[in-house]
CSV table of C-alpha atoms in Angstrom, one decimal:
chain,number,residue,atom,x,y,z
A,3,MET,CA,181.9,-68.4,69.9
A,4,TRP,CA,183.3,-65.0,68.7
A,5,LYS,CA,182.5,-62.6,65.6
A,6,CYS,CA,185.5,-61.2,64.1
A,7,GLU,CA,185.3,-57.5,63.9
A,8,GLU,CA,187.0,-56.9,60.4
A,9,CYS,CA,185.1,-59.1,58.2
A,10,GLY,CA,182.1,-60.8,60.4
A,11,GLU,CA,183.0,-64.4,60.5
A,12,GLU,CA,182.3,-66.2,63.1
A,13,HIS,CA,184.5,-68.6,65.2
A,14,GLU,CA,184.8,-71.1,68.2
A,15,ASN,CA,186.7,-69.7,71.2
A,16,GLN,CA,189.5,-71.7,71.1
A,17,PHE,CA,191.1,-70.1,67.7
A,18,GLU,CA,192.2,-66.8,68.6
A,19,THR,CA,192.7,-65.5,64.7
A,20,CYS,CA,189.9,-65.2,61.9
A,21,TRP,CA,191.2,-67.8,59.0
A,22,LYS,CA,189.5,-65.5,56.5
A,23,CYS,CA,190.9,-62.1,57.3
A,24,GLU,CA,193.8,-63.1,59.8
A,25,SER,CA,192.8,-60.3,62.4
A,26,TYR,CA,193.5,-61.6,65.9
A,27,ASN,CA,190.7,-61.7,68.9
A,28,GLU,CA,191.4,-60.2,71.8
A,29,SER,CA,188.4,-60.8,73.6
A,30,THR,CA,189.4,-64.1,73.8
A,31,GLY,CA,192.4,-63.6,76.3
A,32,PHE,CA,195.0,-65.4,74.8
A,33,ASN,CA,198.5,-63.5,75.4
A,34,ASN,CA,199.8,-63.0,71.9
A,35,PRO,CA,203.0,-60.8,71.9
A,36,LEU,CA,202.6,-59.8,68.4
A,37,LYS,CA,199.9,-57.4,67.7
A,38,MET,CA,197.8,-58.0,64.4
A,39,ASP,CA,197.9,-55.5,61.4
A,40,SER,CA,194.6,-53.8,60.5
A,41,VAL,CA,192.8,-55.6,57.5
A,42,GLU,CA,193.8,-52.5,55.2
A,43,ASP,CA,197.8,-53.2,56.1
A,44,ILE,CA,197.8,-57.0,55.3
A,45,LYS,CA,195.4,-56.1,52.2
A,46,SER,CA,198.0,-53.4,51.0
A,47,SER,CA,201.0,-55.5,51.7
A,48,THR,CA,199.5,-58.5,50.1
A,49,LYS,CA,198.8,-56.5,47.1
A,50,ILE,CA,202.5,-55.3,46.7
A,51,VAL,CA,203.6,-59.2,47.0
A,52,LEU,CA,200.8,-60.0,44.0
A,53,ILE,CA,202.0,-57.2,42.0
A,54,ILE,CA,206.0,-58.3,42.2
A,55,CYS,CA,205.0,-61.9,41.6
A,56,THR,CA,203.1,-61.3,39.0
A,57,ILE,CA,205.8,-59.5,37.4
A,58,ILE,CA,208.4,-62.2,38.3
A,59,PHE,CA,206.3,-64.9,37.3
A,60,GLY,CA,205.1,-63.6,34.2
A,61,ILE,CA,208.5,-63.0,32.8
A,62,ALA,CA,209.4,-66.5,34.2
A,63,GLY,CA,206.3,-68.0,32.7
A,64,ALA,CA,207.0,-66.3,29.4
A,65,VAL,CA,210.9,-66.6,28.8
A,66,THR,CA,210.5,-70.4,29.5
A,67,PHE,CA,207.9,-71.1,27.1
A,68,TYR,CA,210.6,-72.0,24.3
A,69,PRO,CA,212.5,-74.4,26.5
A,70,LEU,CA,208.7,-75.8,27.7
A,71,LEU,CA,208.8,-76.9,23.4
A,72,LEU,CA,211.9,-78.2,23.5
A,73,SER,CA,211.6,-80.3,27.0
A,74,GLY,CA,210.7,-83.2,24.9
A,75,MET,CA,214.6,-83.5,23.5
A,76,ILE,CA,215.5,-84.9,26.8
A,77,PHE,CA,214.4,-88.3,25.7
A,78,ASP,CA,216.8,-88.4,22.6
A,79,ALA,CA,219.2,-90.3,24.2
A,80,PRO,CA,218.9,-94.4,23.9
A,81,GLY,CA,217.2,-95.7,27.4
A,82,SER,CA,216.3,-92.2,28.5
A,83,ASP,CA,212.4,-92.3,28.8
A,84,SER,CA,213.0,-95.4,30.9
A,85,ASN,CA,215.1,-93.0,33.7
A,86,PRO,CA,212.6,-91.7,36.1
A,87,ILE,CA,214.8,-88.5,37.0
A,88,ASN,CA,214.2,-87.5,33.3
A,89,TRP,CA,210.4,-88.1,33.2
A,90,VAL,CA,210.3,-85.7,36.5
A,91,ILE,CA,212.8,-83.1,35.2
A,92,PHE,CA,210.5,-83.7,31.8
A,93,ILE,CA,207.4,-83.2,33.5
A,94,SER,CA,209.0,-80.0,36.4
A,95,LEU,CA,209.7,-78.0,33.0
A,96,PHE,CA,206.8,-78.8,30.9
A,97,THR,CA,204.6,-77.3,33.5
A,98,PHE,CA,206.9,-74.7,35.2
A,99,ALA,CA,205.3,-72.1,32.7
A,100,PRO,CA,201.6,-72.8,33.0
A,101,MET,CA,202.1,-73.3,36.7
A,102,CYS,CA,203.2,-69.9,36.9
A,103,ILE,CA,199.9,-68.5,34.9
A,104,VAL,CA,197.7,-70.5,37.4
A,105,SER,CA,199.3,-69.2,40.5
A,106,ILE,CA,199.0,-65.6,38.8
A,107,PHE,CA,195.5,-66.2,38.5
A,108,VAL,CA,194.6,-67.9,41.9
A,109,SER,CA,196.5,-65.6,43.8
A,110,TRP,CA,194.5,-62.6,42.4
A,111,GLY,CA,191.5,-64.6,42.8
A,112,PHE,CA,192.1,-65.4,46.7
A,113,TYR,CA,192.9,-61.7,46.6
A,114,SER,CA,189.5,-60.4,45.4
A,115,GLY,CA,187.7,-62.9,47.7
A,116,GLY,CA,189.6,-61.4,50.5
A,117,SER,CA,191.6,-64.3,52.0
A,118,TYR,CA,194.7,-62.5,51.8
A,119,GLY,CA,197.2,-65.3,53.5
A,120,HIS,CA,195.6,-67.7,50.6
A,121,ALA,CA,196.8,-65.2,47.7
A,122,LYS,CA,200.1,-65.4,49.2
A,123,LYS,CA,200.7,-69.1,49.3
A,124,ALA,CA,199.4,-69.5,46.2
A,125,TYR,CA,202.4,-68.1,44.6
A,126,LEU,CA,204.6,-71.1,45.8
A,127,LEU,CA,203.1,-73.3,43.1
A,128,PRO,CA,205.9,-72.7,40.7
A,129,VAL,CA,208.5,-73.4,43.2
A,130,VAL,CA,207.4,-77.0,43.3
A,131,ASN,CA,208.6,-77.2,40.0
A,132,ILE,CA,211.9,-75.2,40.8
A,133,LEU,CA,212.8,-77.6,43.9
A,134,ALA,CA,211.9,-80.8,42.0
A,135,LEU,CA,214.5,-79.8,39.1
A,136,LEU,CA,216.7,-79.0,42.0
A,137,VAL,CA,216.2,-82.1,44.0
A,138,CYS,CA,216.7,-84.1,40.4
A,139,ALA,CA,219.8,-82.6,39.7
A,140,ILE,CA,221.3,-83.3,43.0
A,141,ILE,CA,220.1,-86.7,42.6
A,142,SER,CA,221.8,-86.7,38.8
A,143,GLU,CA,225.1,-85.7,40.2
A,144,ILE,CA,225.0,-88.0,43.2
A,145,ILE,CA,224.5,-90.9,40.8
A,146,SER,CA,226.7,-89.9,38.1
A,147,PHE,CA,229.7,-89.5,40.9
A,148,PHE,CA,229.3,-92.5,42.4
A,149,SER,CA,229.5,-94.5,39.0
A,150,LYS,CA,232.4,-93.1,38.2
């Protein structure tokens, strides 16, 4: 067992980095060519990423709020409510703005708790919606290409 010098968390010897603050344990003897930054460097870089992502996803969430209200129109065409691609598009559009807001609060919550790696990863939540839209667009284009 070893105790992290930065945050005091205890770990088993097979782990070379702290899960909480991501600092490197030099006493384990692992050969790590990458020197880990100090906790303050990680904290400041994470804060910069969070500020940038808060601005981007805050604006994206606000701008997409109006299309969110109109996303139900995707089912106006006859038979479109039985198309699974339309449902995925509707759900990804309908949940994008709330997902942006959730990712902001969750990321800052992780940051204030000292879990800087998780804070950066929490901002990937709205990317799931974007990827779902892209996949549906590609599948729709493939289907329309082969149905001609």
